[in-house]
Amino acid sequence: MPRAITALADPLTAPVVVPVAELSPDLRPVSEPVCGAHPIEVPLMVLSGERRETLFARTLPGHDEASRFRAMGPLRALGTLASTRTGFLLEHAPVFRGPVADLCRAASARYAQGNAAGFRAWFAGRAANPEGGLARPVGQPSASAAEQLMVPLIYLNHMWRQGDPNTDAATGPSRMPEPLGSLLASAADAVGMIPRFNQIVMTMLAFELDGVRGGTELSHQDVAAVDRMRPAFWLNEGDRSELELYRAFYAVEAFGVPLYGWGCHALECAAADDRAGGAQALRMVQAVIRNVYMITKRLIPRIDADEFRRIQVTCGWVGDEVTGVASGYQLPFMLMLDALFHVNYTHPGVIAARANNLRFVPGDWKAFFRMIYGAQPALRTWVHESGDGPLAEAYRSCTGTFTLFRTMHRHLGGQVLKGGTTTGRVFDSAAANYEQFMSEMAALTDDTAATSDVSHPAAPDSPPAAASRGVRS
């Protein structure tokens, strides 16, 4: 059975540690709305283990992270990558200080003016100014400091390359003026991060919370206060639609925090054939998906379609040697749900998009989610073989809500996305882009709906789909 058998009850109001067996079966909504919705109060599994201080870390040569995670078991492995209160988000509020962060804040205001030549002349002058402090030796920064330095550097790199947010996406490689070009390259090498704009940078590293000082340890109440979240850096300073775009993605991880512990607990219950415990865990998972669905359903329509394209399309870096992308395929919430319920991708475009996107995901995250996908027995197989009615009902409530979420994302996301892509692919026209997105999302929704059928055990996905998850043949 799982080693972690306690949970934080009511983490959004009064977090008290209680044994999992003593948790109330009734989950109630909180009184204070978030983004116009009343989220359900979902307890948090208390995780053991020491989590590393960064999201990114290089895997040591010769180390097989997936095997190590399998030996640890889902919950213990999770504790090395995520925290009880913040999940895969940072445990402390990010701190962005120093000349690079200051330059990035100033650059966003200039960049939004829409004058590429004027912006680049100003940028080059500021970069070369010795009084700015950019060229001063900073010694050997800690891993967390180097990772946080990457955030403003990636924003600066994007703005330098694009020049004007109102024009079509720039193509081909580009290098910032010195010393910033070399600083970005060395920091990326030290951190193990592809130096391009991506969803993990945008959602999980580049946020600030009103009323929370940088460096402060975060509670789940802090993280879930989506109305208080704002981007640490802007690509169109002060733009409301950009803010809502960031919040829509951030809300997925903020309210997705309980998913990871309860999902891992469900797998460990399956291994022990603890049907009552598994049903309880799955009811918690369903509540998490519902929270994310209800909040993102309110946030996505606030995103202006033109502003979305202005930001997201130019961040695609199509034609660059590493083709940066900023897609939801990179978020741990989606990776966890796909792995936990064995969503087997069938559309070639979806498979290709995921493979392209996952290049930007930390290597040990990918190994962890491969372990979740490969855990035996798979949840669907366990539910199928158990013949347990309440367990099957709890399982189908999860997959049904997950399918509803993807149906909503296809409809609302399609309205916002028309004419733009963040999957790093080139389309002949805006219409072709939109049609491809709708086709891919329809297939992905069908793939998700198929997981609800517990009349058959789970089956492994196709070799191309497995390869897109990082599985080597």
Tab-separated table of C-alpha atoms in Angstrom:
chain	number	residue	atom	x	y	z
A	1	MET	CA	0.000	0.000	0.000
A	2	PRO	CA	1.113	3.589	-0.415
A	3	ARG	CA	3.425	4.977	2.213
A	4	ALA	CA	1.711	8.385	2.147
A	5	ILE	CA	-1.588	7.810	3.907
A	6	THR	CA	-2.339	11.358	5.049
A	7	ALA	CA	-3.823	14.331	3.251
A	8	LEU	CA	-4.385	18.041	3.710
A	9	ALA	CA	-8.115	18.396	4.169
A	10	ASP	CA	-9.665	21.617	2.852
A	11	PRO	CA	-6.397	23.061	1.472
A	12	LEU	CA	-8.162	26.151	0.059
A	13	THR	CA	-9.589	27.183	3.430
A	14	ALA	CA	-8.203	25.383	6.490
A	15	PRO	CA	-5.493	22.840	5.616
A	16	VAL	CA	-5.259	20.252	8.399
A	17	VAL	CA	-3.406	16.950	8.015
A	18	VAL	CA	-5.681	13.950	8.509
A	19	PRO	CA	-5.447	10.242	7.644
A	20	VAL	CA	-6.841	9.514	4.205
A	21	ALA	CA	-9.274	7.014	5.739
A	22	GLU	CA	-10.855	9.834	7.773
A	23	LEU	CA	-11.512	12.177	4.862
A	24	SER	CA	-15.154	13.053	4.340
A	25	PRO	CA	-16.683	11.397	1.263
A	26	ASP	CA	-18.483	14.654	0.512
A	27	LEU	CA	-16.571	17.356	-1.363
A	28	ARG	CA	-18.032	20.827	-1.112
A	29	PRO	CA	-17.440	23.977	-3.165
A	30	VAL	CA	-15.602	26.865	-1.530
A	31	SER	CA	-17.580	30.006	-0.776
A	32	GLU	CA	-15.279	32.479	-2.523
A	33	PRO	CA	-15.395	32.264	-6.335
A	34	VAL	CA	-12.276	32.058	-8.490
A	35	CYS	CA	-12.602	33.565	-11.969
A	36	GLY	CA	-16.376	33.424	-11.561
A	37	ALA	CA	-16.480	29.718	-10.626
A	38	HIS	CA	-16.826	28.026	-7.236
A	39	PRO	CA	-14.116	25.320	-7.169
A	40	ILE	CA	-14.556	22.160	-5.157
A	41	GLU	CA	-12.349	21.769	-2.081
A	42	VAL	CA	-10.129	18.783	-2.993
A	43	PRO	CA	-7.781	17.385	-0.303
A	44	LEU	CA	-4.083	17.102	-1.116
A	45	MET	CA	-2.083	13.915	-0.614
A	46	VAL	CA	0.890	14.536	1.685
A	47	LEU	CA	3.996	13.561	-0.277
A	48	SER	CA	7.209	12.322	1.261
A	49	GLY	CA	10.678	12.782	-0.205
A	50	GLU	CA	12.899	15.730	-0.980
A	51	ARG	CA	11.957	17.609	-4.113
A	52	ARG	CA	14.719	19.252	-6.109
A	53	GLU	CA	14.727	23.046	-6.273
A	54	THR	CA	14.403	23.375	-10.059
A	55	LEU	CA	12.041	22.130	-12.746
A	56	PHE	CA	14.858	21.292	-15.137
A	57	ALA	CA	17.854	19.102	-14.396
A	58	ARG	CA	20.179	17.077	-16.564
A	59	THR	CA	19.901	13.321	-16.205
A	60	LEU	CA	23.251	11.867	-15.269
A	61	PRO	CA	24.856	9.665	-17.959
A	62	GLY	CA	23.988	6.021	-17.546
A	63	HIS	CA	20.994	6.704	-15.292
A	64	ASP	CA	17.612	5.256	-16.252
A	65	GLU	CA	15.098	7.531	-14.547
A	66	ALA	CA	12.087	5.453	-15.601
A	67	SER	CA	13.560	2.338	-13.918
A	68	ARG	CA	14.376	4.330	-10.791
A	69	PHE	CA	10.826	5.670	-10.640
A	70	ARG	CA	9.381	2.182	-11.105
A	71	ALA	CA	11.462	0.921	-8.203
A	72	MET	CA	10.291	3.796	-6.007
A	73	GLY	CA	6.614	3.449	-6.828
A	74	PRO	CA	4.316	6.225	-8.056
A	75	LEU	CA	3.886	8.253	-4.854
A	76	ARG	CA	7.507	8.229	-3.739
A	77	ALA	CA	8.634	9.047	-7.269
A	78	LEU	CA	6.161	11.924	-7.418
A	79	GLY	CA	7.648	13.386	-4.244
A	80	THR	CA	10.982	13.901	-6.007
A	81	LEU	CA	9.376	16.053	-8.739
A	82	ALA	CA	6.343	17.732	-7.169
A	83	SER	CA	5.225	19.081	-3.805
A	84	THR	CA	2.108	18.518	-1.752
A	85	ARG	CA	0.923	22.141	-1.970
A	86	THR	CA	2.062	23.251	-5.421
A	87	GLY	CA	2.340	20.104	-7.535
A	88	PHE	CA	4.779	20.653	-10.408
A	89	LEU	CA	4.695	24.422	-9.927
A	90	LEU	CA	7.507	26.022	-7.927
A	91	GLU	CA	7.378	25.779	-4.134
A	92	HIS	CA	8.538	29.386	-3.743
A	93	ALA	CA	7.315	32.457	-5.590
A	94	PRO	CA	9.768	33.269	-8.417
A	95	VAL	CA	12.241	36.099	-7.880
A	96	PHE	CA	13.217	38.188	-10.901
A	97	ARG	CA	15.819	40.808	-10.023
A	98	GLY	CA	18.965	42.146	-11.648
A	99	PRO	CA	19.947	43.821	-14.904
A	100	VAL	CA	18.557	41.111	-17.215
A	101	ALA	CA	15.131	41.179	-15.565
A	102	ASP	CA	15.143	44.994	-15.563
A	103	LEU	CA	16.041	45.064	-19.255
A	104	CYS	CA	13.267	42.591	-20.053
A	105	ARG	CA	10.660	44.742	-18.317
A	106	ALA	CA	11.837	47.837	-20.176
A	107	ALA	CA	12.022	45.941	-23.472
A	108	SER	CA	8.407	44.775	-23.341
A	109	ALA	CA	7.168	48.371	-23.294
A	110	ARG	CA	9.371	49.269	-26.289
A	111	TYR	CA	8.497	46.078	-28.164
A	112	ALA	CA	4.757	46.744	-27.860
A	113	GLN	CA	5.206	50.017	-29.779
A	114	GLY	CA	5.498	48.000	-33.018
A	115	ASN	CA	8.648	49.553	-34.494
A	116	ALA	CA	11.100	46.736	-35.261
A	117	ALA	CA	14.008	48.912	-36.414
A	118	GLY	CA	13.626	51.332	-33.515
A	119	PHE	CA	13.253	48.512	-31.008
A	120	ARG	CA	16.336	46.625	-32.197
A	121	ALA	CA	18.452	49.811	-32.208
A	122	TRP	CA	17.360	50.577	-28.657
A	123	PHE	CA	17.896	46.947	-27.586
A	124	ALA	CA	21.398	46.735	-29.062
A	125	GLY	CA	22.366	49.973	-27.349
A	126	ARG	CA	21.125	48.799	-23.972
A	127	ALA	CA	22.818	45.418	-24.347
A	128	ALA	CA	26.186	47.007	-25.157
A	129	ASN	CA	25.977	49.610	-22.366
A	130	PRO	CA	28.555	48.699	-19.698
A	131	GLU	CA	26.614	50.754	-17.153
A	132	GLY	CA	23.729	48.331	-17.487
A	133	GLY	CA	25.651	45.613	-15.694
A	134	LEU	CA	24.895	42.882	-18.229
A	135	ALA	CA	28.549	42.091	-18.871
A	136	ARG	CA	29.621	41.942	-15.233
A	137	PRO	CA	30.739	38.514	-14.012
A	138	VAL	CA	28.059	36.922	-11.861
A	139	GLY	CA	30.042	33.912	-10.666
A	140	GLN	CA	28.519	30.451	-10.670
A	141	PRO	CA	24.776	30.888	-9.989
A	142	SER	CA	22.801	28.218	-8.190
A	143	ALA	CA	20.659	25.870	-10.266
A	144	SER	CA	17.477	27.708	-9.287
A	145	ALA	CA	19.039	31.117	-10.026
A	146	ALA	CA	20.220	29.934	-13.451
A	147	GLU	CA	16.768	28.556	-14.235
A	148	GLN	CA	15.084	31.811	-13.268
A	149	LEU	CA	17.646	33.780	-15.310
A	150	MET	CA	16.534	31.782	-18.349
A	151	VAL	CA	13.027	33.259	-18.130
A	152	PRO	CA	13.809	36.923	-18.970
A	153	LEU	CA	16.521	35.793	-21.392
A	154	ILE	CA	14.000	33.720	-23.367
A	155	TYR	CA	11.541	36.628	-23.444
A	156	LEU	CA	14.305	38.979	-24.599
A	157	ASN	CA	15.415	36.493	-27.238
A	158	HIS	CA	11.870	36.318	-28.589
A	159	MET	CA	11.423	40.095	-28.697
A	160	TRP	CA	14.809	40.673	-30.357
A	161	ARG	CA	14.066	38.121	-33.068
A	162	GLN	CA	10.490	39.233	-33.753
A	163	GLY	CA	11.093	42.982	-33.413
A	164	ASP	CA	7.456	43.931	-33.948
A	165	PRO	CA	4.571	41.921	-32.432
A	166	ASN	CA	2.214	43.064	-35.187
A	167	THR	CA	4.064	41.479	-38.114
A	168	ASP	CA	4.078	37.893	-39.335
A	169	ALA	CA	6.203	35.448	-37.376
A	170	ALA	CA	9.913	35.883	-38.015
A	171	THR	CA	11.623	32.883	-39.593
A	172	GLY	CA	15.100	31.444	-39.333
A	173	PRO	CA	17.606	31.542	-36.481
A	174	SER	CA	18.624	34.682	-34.632
A	175	ARG	CA	21.119	35.595	-31.952
A	176	MET	CA	20.843	38.459	-29.472
A	177	PRO	CA	23.597	41.085	-29.259
A	178	GLU	CA	26.456	40.350	-26.903
A	179	PRO	CA	26.771	39.722	-24.053
A	180	LEU	CA	23.179	38.492	-24.026
A	181	GLY	CA	23.652	35.930	-26.801
A	182	SER	CA	26.471	34.193	-24.947
A	183	LEU	CA	24.680	34.505	-21.615
A	184	LEU	CA	21.604	32.761	-23.001
A	185	ALA	CA	23.679	29.959	-24.532
A	186	SER	CA	25.666	29.319	-21.345
A	187	ALA	CA	22.616	29.473	-19.072
A	188	ALA	CA	20.674	27.097	-21.323
A	189	ASP	CA	23.564	24.644	-21.274
A	190	ALA	CA	23.851	24.829	-17.492
A	191	VAL	CA	20.124	24.383	-16.916
A	192	GLY	CA	19.486	21.811	-19.646
A	193	MET	CA	16.692	23.832	-21.254
A	194	ILE	CA	16.100	24.517	-24.952
A	195	PRO	CA	16.409	28.340	-25.110
A	196	ARG	CA	13.081	29.041	-26.770
A	197	PHE	CA	9.707	30.293	-25.600
A	198	ASN	CA	7.606	27.334	-24.448
A	199	GLN	CA	4.587	26.571	-22.295
A	200	ILE	CA	6.571	25.567	-19.213
A	201	VAL	CA	8.382	28.914	-19.199
A	202	MET	CA	5.174	30.821	-19.873
A	203	THR	CA	2.965	28.995	-17.353
A	204	MET	CA	5.168	27.501	-14.656
A	205	LEU	CA	8.170	29.804	-14.336
A	206	ALA	CA	7.137	33.316	-15.428
A	207	PHE	CA	4.361	34.082	-12.940
A	208	GLU	CA	3.931	36.435	-10.012
A	209	LEU	CA	1.128	36.624	-7.446
A	210	ASP	CA	-0.224	39.925	-6.150
A	211	GLY	CA	0.470	40.224	-2.434
A	212	VAL	CA	3.092	37.443	-2.409
A	213	ARG	CA	6.745	38.499	-2.235
A	214	GLY	CA	9.282	36.766	-4.441
A	215	GLY	CA	10.966	33.895	-2.642
A	216	THR	CA	8.007	33.297	-0.310
A	217	GLU	CA	7.036	29.663	0.254
A	218	LEU	CA	3.728	29.104	-1.493
A	219	SER	CA	0.633	27.524	0.002
A	220	HIS	CA	-2.040	25.899	-2.119
A	221	GLN	CA	-4.253	28.890	-1.323
A	222	ASP	CA	-1.599	31.158	-2.855
A	223	VAL	CA	-1.224	29.030	-5.971
A	224	ALA	CA	-4.963	28.686	-6.530
A	225	ALA	CA	-5.589	32.444	-6.343
A	226	VAL	CA	-5.688	32.655	-10.144
A	227	ASP	CA	-7.283	36.120	-10.024
A	228	ARG	CA	-4.071	37.378	-8.382
A	229	MET	CA	-1.718	35.817	-10.922
A	230	ARG	CA	0.047	38.035	-13.456
A	231	PRO	CA	2.938	37.462	-15.861
A	232	ALA	CA	6.347	38.465	-14.555
A	233	PHE	CA	7.181	39.713	-18.075
A	234	TRP	CA	4.954	40.850	-20.933
A	235	LEU	CA	5.061	40.656	-24.701
A	236	ASN	CA	2.426	43.402	-24.873
A	237	GLU	CA	2.755	45.249	-21.603
A	238	GLY	CA	-0.480	45.535	-19.640
A	239	ASP	CA	-2.649	43.878	-22.304
A	240	ARG	CA	-5.721	42.295	-20.729
A	241	SER	CA	-5.981	39.501	-23.276
A	242	GLU	CA	-2.369	38.477	-22.701
A	243	LEU	CA	-3.087	38.335	-18.979
A	244	GLU	CA	-6.109	36.085	-19.534
A	245	LEU	CA	-4.094	33.872	-21.870
A	246	TYR	CA	-1.490	33.303	-19.168
A	247	ARG	CA	-4.131	32.779	-16.506
A	248	ALA	CA	-5.994	30.196	-18.585
A	249	PHE	CA	-2.907	28.006	-18.816
A	250	TYR	CA	-1.781	28.739	-15.259
A	251	ALA	CA	-5.202	27.756	-13.870
A	252	VAL	CA	-4.758	24.256	-15.301
A	253	GLU	CA	-1.684	23.663	-13.150
A	254	ALA	CA	-2.895	25.670	-10.146
A	255	PHE	CA	-6.111	23.667	-9.794
A	256	GLY	CA	-4.489	20.524	-11.156
A	257	VAL	CA	-2.241	20.164	-8.090
A	258	PRO	CA	-4.313	17.448	-6.329
A	259	LEU	CA	-4.384	15.314	-9.486
A	260	TYR	CA	-0.852	14.007	-9.143
A	261	GLY	CA	-1.073	12.620	-5.622
A	262	TRP	CA	-4.524	11.097	-6.026
A	263	GLY	CA	-3.640	9.667	-9.431
A	264	CYS	CA	-0.546	7.975	-8.016
A	265	HIS	CA	-2.554	6.773	-5.017
A	266	ALA	CA	-5.107	5.222	-7.385
A	267	LEU	CA	-2.336	3.294	-9.141
A	268	GLU	CA	-0.969	2.005	-5.852
A	269	CYS	CA	-4.472	0.986	-4.800
A	270	ALA	CA	-4.756	-0.909	-8.097
A	271	ALA	CA	-1.503	-2.745	-7.371
A	272	ALA	CA	-2.876	-3.755	-3.948
A	273	ASP	CA	-6.420	-4.398	-5.277
A	274	ASP	CA	-7.782	-1.864	-2.780
A	275	ARG	CA	-11.038	-1.118	-4.583
A	276	ALA	CA	-12.547	1.192	-1.974
A	277	GLY	CA	-9.342	3.229	-1.813
A	278	GLY	CA	-9.119	3.341	-5.595
A	279	ALA	CA	-12.709	4.561	-5.921
A	280	GLN	CA	-12.030	7.285	-3.369
A	281	ALA	CA	-8.899	8.389	-5.233
A	282	LEU	CA	-10.743	8.487	-8.561
A	283	ARG	CA	-13.561	10.571	-7.101
A	284	MET	CA	-10.892	13.082	-6.060
A	285	VAL	CA	-9.383	13.012	-9.565
A	286	GLN	CA	-12.801	13.679	-11.091
A	287	ALA	CA	-13.260	16.702	-8.819
A	288	VAL	CA	-9.883	18.061	-9.926
A	289	ILE	CA	-10.753	17.733	-13.621
A	290	ARG	CA	-14.100	19.398	-12.952
A	291	ASN	CA	-12.372	22.347	-11.254
A	292	VAL	CA	-10.041	22.842	-14.196
A	293	TYR	CA	-12.923	22.522	-16.644
A	294	MET	CA	-15.125	25.057	-14.854
A	295	ILE	CA	-12.408	27.688	-14.488
A	296	THR	CA	-10.812	27.412	-17.930
A	297	LYS	CA	-14.293	27.457	-19.494
A	298	ARG	CA	-14.629	30.975	-18.092
A	299	LEU	CA	-11.126	32.142	-18.919
A	300	ILE	CA	-10.713	31.018	-22.538
A	301	PRO	CA	-13.505	33.250	-23.938
A	302	ARG	CA	-11.753	36.278	-22.406
A	303	ILE	CA	-8.771	35.794	-24.732
A	304	ASP	CA	-8.942	38.019	-27.780
A	305	ALA	CA	-8.282	35.965	-30.919
A	306	ASP	CA	-6.129	38.631	-32.586
A	307	GLU	CA	-4.048	39.065	-29.439
A	308	PHE	CA	-3.642	35.308	-29.096
A	309	ARG	CA	-2.239	35.058	-32.615
A	310	ARG	CA	-0.054	38.092	-32.050
A	311	ILE	CA	1.640	36.384	-29.113
A	312	GLN	CA	1.393	32.666	-29.715
A	313	VAL	CA	2.106	32.490	-33.420
A	314	THR	CA	5.249	34.600	-33.187
A	315	CYS	CA	6.447	32.380	-30.327
A	316	GLY	CA	6.381	29.329	-32.583
A	317	TRP	CA	9.866	29.977	-34.001
A	318	VAL	CA	8.944	28.080	-37.157
A	319	GLY	CA	12.010	27.771	-39.390
A	320	ASP	CA	14.462	28.004	-36.510
A	321	GLU	CA	16.966	25.214	-35.989
A	322	VAL	CA	15.138	24.041	-32.852
A	323	THR	CA	11.599	25.274	-33.706
A	324	GLY	CA	10.271	26.469	-30.381
A	325	VAL	CA	6.656	25.822	-29.439
A	326	ALA	CA	4.299	26.840	-26.629
A	327	SER	CA	1.579	24.217	-26.436
A	328	GLY	CA	-0.545	22.591	-23.751
A	329	TYR	CA	0.964	19.221	-24.681
A	330	GLN	CA	3.869	20.269	-22.459
A	331	LEU	CA	1.864	20.761	-19.258
A	332	PRO	CA	2.155	18.094	-16.529
A	333	PHE	CA	-1.624	18.100	-16.009
A	334	MET	CA	-2.256	16.872	-19.541
A	335	LEU	CA	0.693	14.463	-19.466
A	336	MET	CA	-0.610	12.940	-16.226
A	337	LEU	CA	-4.182	12.488	-17.416
A	338	ASP	CA	-3.121	10.980	-20.738
A	339	ALA	CA	-0.789	8.544	-18.956
A	340	LEU	CA	-3.142	7.681	-16.098
A	341	PHE	CA	-6.073	6.794	-18.360
A	342	HIS	CA	-4.070	5.430	-21.313
A	343	VAL	CA	-5.256	7.936	-23.900
A	344	ASN	CA	-3.770	6.378	-27.023
A	345	TYR	CA	-3.288	9.012	-29.713
A	346	THR	CA	-4.380	7.965	-33.197
A	347	HIS	CA	-4.202	11.121	-35.355
A	348	PRO	CA	-0.801	11.460	-37.092
A	349	GLY	CA	-0.905	15.242	-36.657
A	350	VAL	CA	-1.504	14.966	-32.910
A	351	ILE	CA	1.279	12.409	-32.590
A	352	ALA	CA	3.686	14.678	-34.473
A	353	ALA	CA	2.669	17.758	-32.475
A	354	ARG	CA	3.177	15.964	-29.162
A	355	ALA	CA	6.585	14.643	-30.194
A	356	ASN	CA	7.649	18.135	-31.242
A	357	ASN	CA	6.373	19.682	-28.016
A	358	LEU	CA	7.809	17.133	-25.618
A	359	ARG	CA	11.344	18.073	-26.632
A	360	PHE	CA	10.901	21.041	-24.293
A	361	VAL	CA	9.737	18.986	-21.290
A	362	PRO	CA	12.300	18.071	-18.592
A	363	GLY	CA	13.672	14.584	-19.156
A	364	ASP	CA	12.775	13.202	-15.753
A	365	TRP	CA	9.209	14.460	-16.107
A	366	LYS	CA	8.908	12.428	-19.291
A	367	ALA	CA	10.397	9.398	-17.557
A	368	PHE	CA	7.926	9.790	-14.683
A	369	PHE	CA	4.904	9.968	-16.971
A	370	ARG	CA	6.159	6.970	-18.965
A	371	MET	CA	6.262	5.115	-15.656
A	372	ILE	CA	2.666	6.201	-14.918
A	373	TYR	CA	1.561	4.986	-18.360
A	374	GLY	CA	3.366	1.672	-17.895
A	375	ALA	CA	2.196	0.980	-14.327
A	376	GLN	CA	0.644	-2.463	-13.880
A	377	PRO	CA	-2.170	-3.094	-13.643
A	378	ALA	CA	-3.359	-0.159	-15.728
A	379	LEU	CA	-6.365	1.539	-14.146
A	380	ARG	CA	-8.667	0.574	-16.980
A	381	THR	CA	-7.495	-3.049	-16.855
A	382	TRP	CA	-7.962	-3.160	-13.086
A	383	VAL	CA	-11.475	-1.726	-13.292
A	384	HIS	CA	-12.324	-4.138	-16.117
A	385	GLU	CA	-11.102	-7.191	-14.209
A	386	SER	CA	-12.541	-6.179	-10.837
A	387	GLY	CA	-16.189	-6.045	-11.897
A	388	ASP	CA	-16.638	-3.561	-9.049
A	389	GLY	CA	-19.588	-1.225	-9.728
A	390	PRO	CA	-18.591	1.764	-7.540
A	391	LEU	CA	-15.009	1.578	-8.807
A	392	ALA	CA	-16.183	1.540	-12.435
A	393	GLU	CA	-18.512	4.459	-11.779
A	394	ALA	CA	-15.690	6.501	-10.228
A	395	TYR	CA	-13.399	5.637	-13.142
A	396	ARG	CA	-15.959	6.611	-15.790
A	397	SER	CA	-16.712	9.869	-13.985
A	398	CYS	CA	-13.055	10.800	-14.516
A	399	THR	CA	-12.827	9.844	-18.166
A	400	GLY	CA	-16.212	11.402	-18.918
A	401	THR	CA	-15.197	14.738	-17.376
A	402	PHE	CA	-11.831	14.581	-19.137
A	403	THR	CA	-13.652	14.053	-22.447
A	404	LEU	CA	-15.919	17.005	-21.628
A	405	PHE	CA	-12.853	19.153	-20.964
A	406	ARG	CA	-11.355	18.269	-24.344
A	407	THR	CA	-14.657	18.872	-26.094
A	408	MET	CA	-14.796	22.339	-24.533
A	409	HIS	CA	-11.166	22.996	-25.449
A	410	ARG	CA	-11.813	22.067	-29.065
A	411	HIS	CA	-14.754	24.417	-29.365
A	412	LEU	CA	-13.476	27.435	-27.415
A	413	GLY	CA	-9.829	26.944	-28.367
A	414	GLY	CA	-10.791	26.740	-32.010
A	415	GLN	CA	-12.556	30.109	-31.807
A	416	VAL	CA	-9.457	31.726	-30.312
A	417	LEU	CA	-6.865	29.919	-32.400
A	418	LYS	CA	-8.241	30.650	-35.885
A	419	GLY	CA	-5.265	31.621	-37.983
A	420	GLY	CA	-2.504	30.655	-35.564
A	421	THR	CA	-0.560	27.676	-34.326
A	422	THR	CA	1.805	27.002	-31.468
A	423	THR	CA	2.767	23.480	-32.474
A	424	GLY	CA	5.766	24.593	-34.527
A	425	ARG	CA	4.255	23.614	-37.883
A	426	VAL	CA	3.753	25.598	-41.090
A	427	PHE	CA	0.314	25.802	-42.719
A	428	ASP	CA	-0.618	27.047	-46.180
A	429	SER	CA	-3.303	29.344	-44.792
A	430	ALA	CA	-5.137	30.380	-41.656
A	431	ALA	CA	-8.102	28.291	-42.799
A	432	ALA	CA	-5.916	25.203	-43.184
A	433	ASN	CA	-4.477	25.801	-39.731
A	434	TYR	CA	-7.948	26.002	-38.188
A	435	GLU	CA	-9.212	22.944	-40.049
A	436	GLN	CA	-6.197	20.924	-38.943
A	437	PHE	CA	-6.654	21.974	-35.323
A	438	MET	CA	-10.337	21.029	-35.327
A	439	SER	CA	-9.605	17.697	-37.007
A	440	GLU	CA	-6.843	16.856	-34.568
A	441	MET	CA	-8.847	17.868	-31.514
A	442	ALA	CA	-11.861	15.855	-32.692
A	443	ALA	CA	-9.657	12.777	-32.948
A	444	LEU	CA	-8.065	13.467	-29.561
A	445	THR	CA	-11.508	13.861	-27.990
A	446	ASP	CA	-12.559	10.521	-29.486
A	447	ASP	CA	-9.356	8.918	-28.193
A	448	THR	CA	-10.150	10.277	-24.732
A	449	ALA	CA	-13.786	9.119	-24.857
A	450	ALA	CA	-12.590	5.601	-25.749
A	451	THR	CA	-10.907	5.279	-22.355
A	452	SER	CA	-14.353	5.133	-20.686
A	453	ASP	CA	-15.044	1.670	-22.132
A	454	VAL	CA	-14.137	-0.716	-19.313
A	455	SER	CA	-15.540	-3.746	-21.129
A	456	HIS	CA	-11.975	-4.295	-22.355
A	457	PRO	CA	-8.576	-3.965	-20.657
A	458	ALA	CA	-6.182	-1.172	-21.596
A	459	ALA	CA	-4.118	-1.783	-24.704
A	460	PRO	CA	-0.705	-0.273	-25.464
A	461	ASP	CA	-0.589	2.548	-27.981
A	462	SER	CA	0.906	2.297	-31.439
A	463	PRO	CA	4.691	2.428	-31.932
A	464	PRO	CA	4.536	5.966	-33.430
A	465	ALA	CA	2.371	7.203	-30.564
A	466	ALA	CA	4.632	5.551	-27.992
A	467	ALA	CA	7.657	7.121	-29.670
A	468	SER	CA	5.989	10.536	-29.379
A	469	ARG	CA	5.860	9.964	-25.602
A	470	GLY	CA	9.592	9.283	-25.636
A	471	VAL	CA	9.469	5.483	-25.596
A	472	ARG	CA	12.368	3.992	-27.526
A	473	SER	CA	11.643	1.002	-29.729
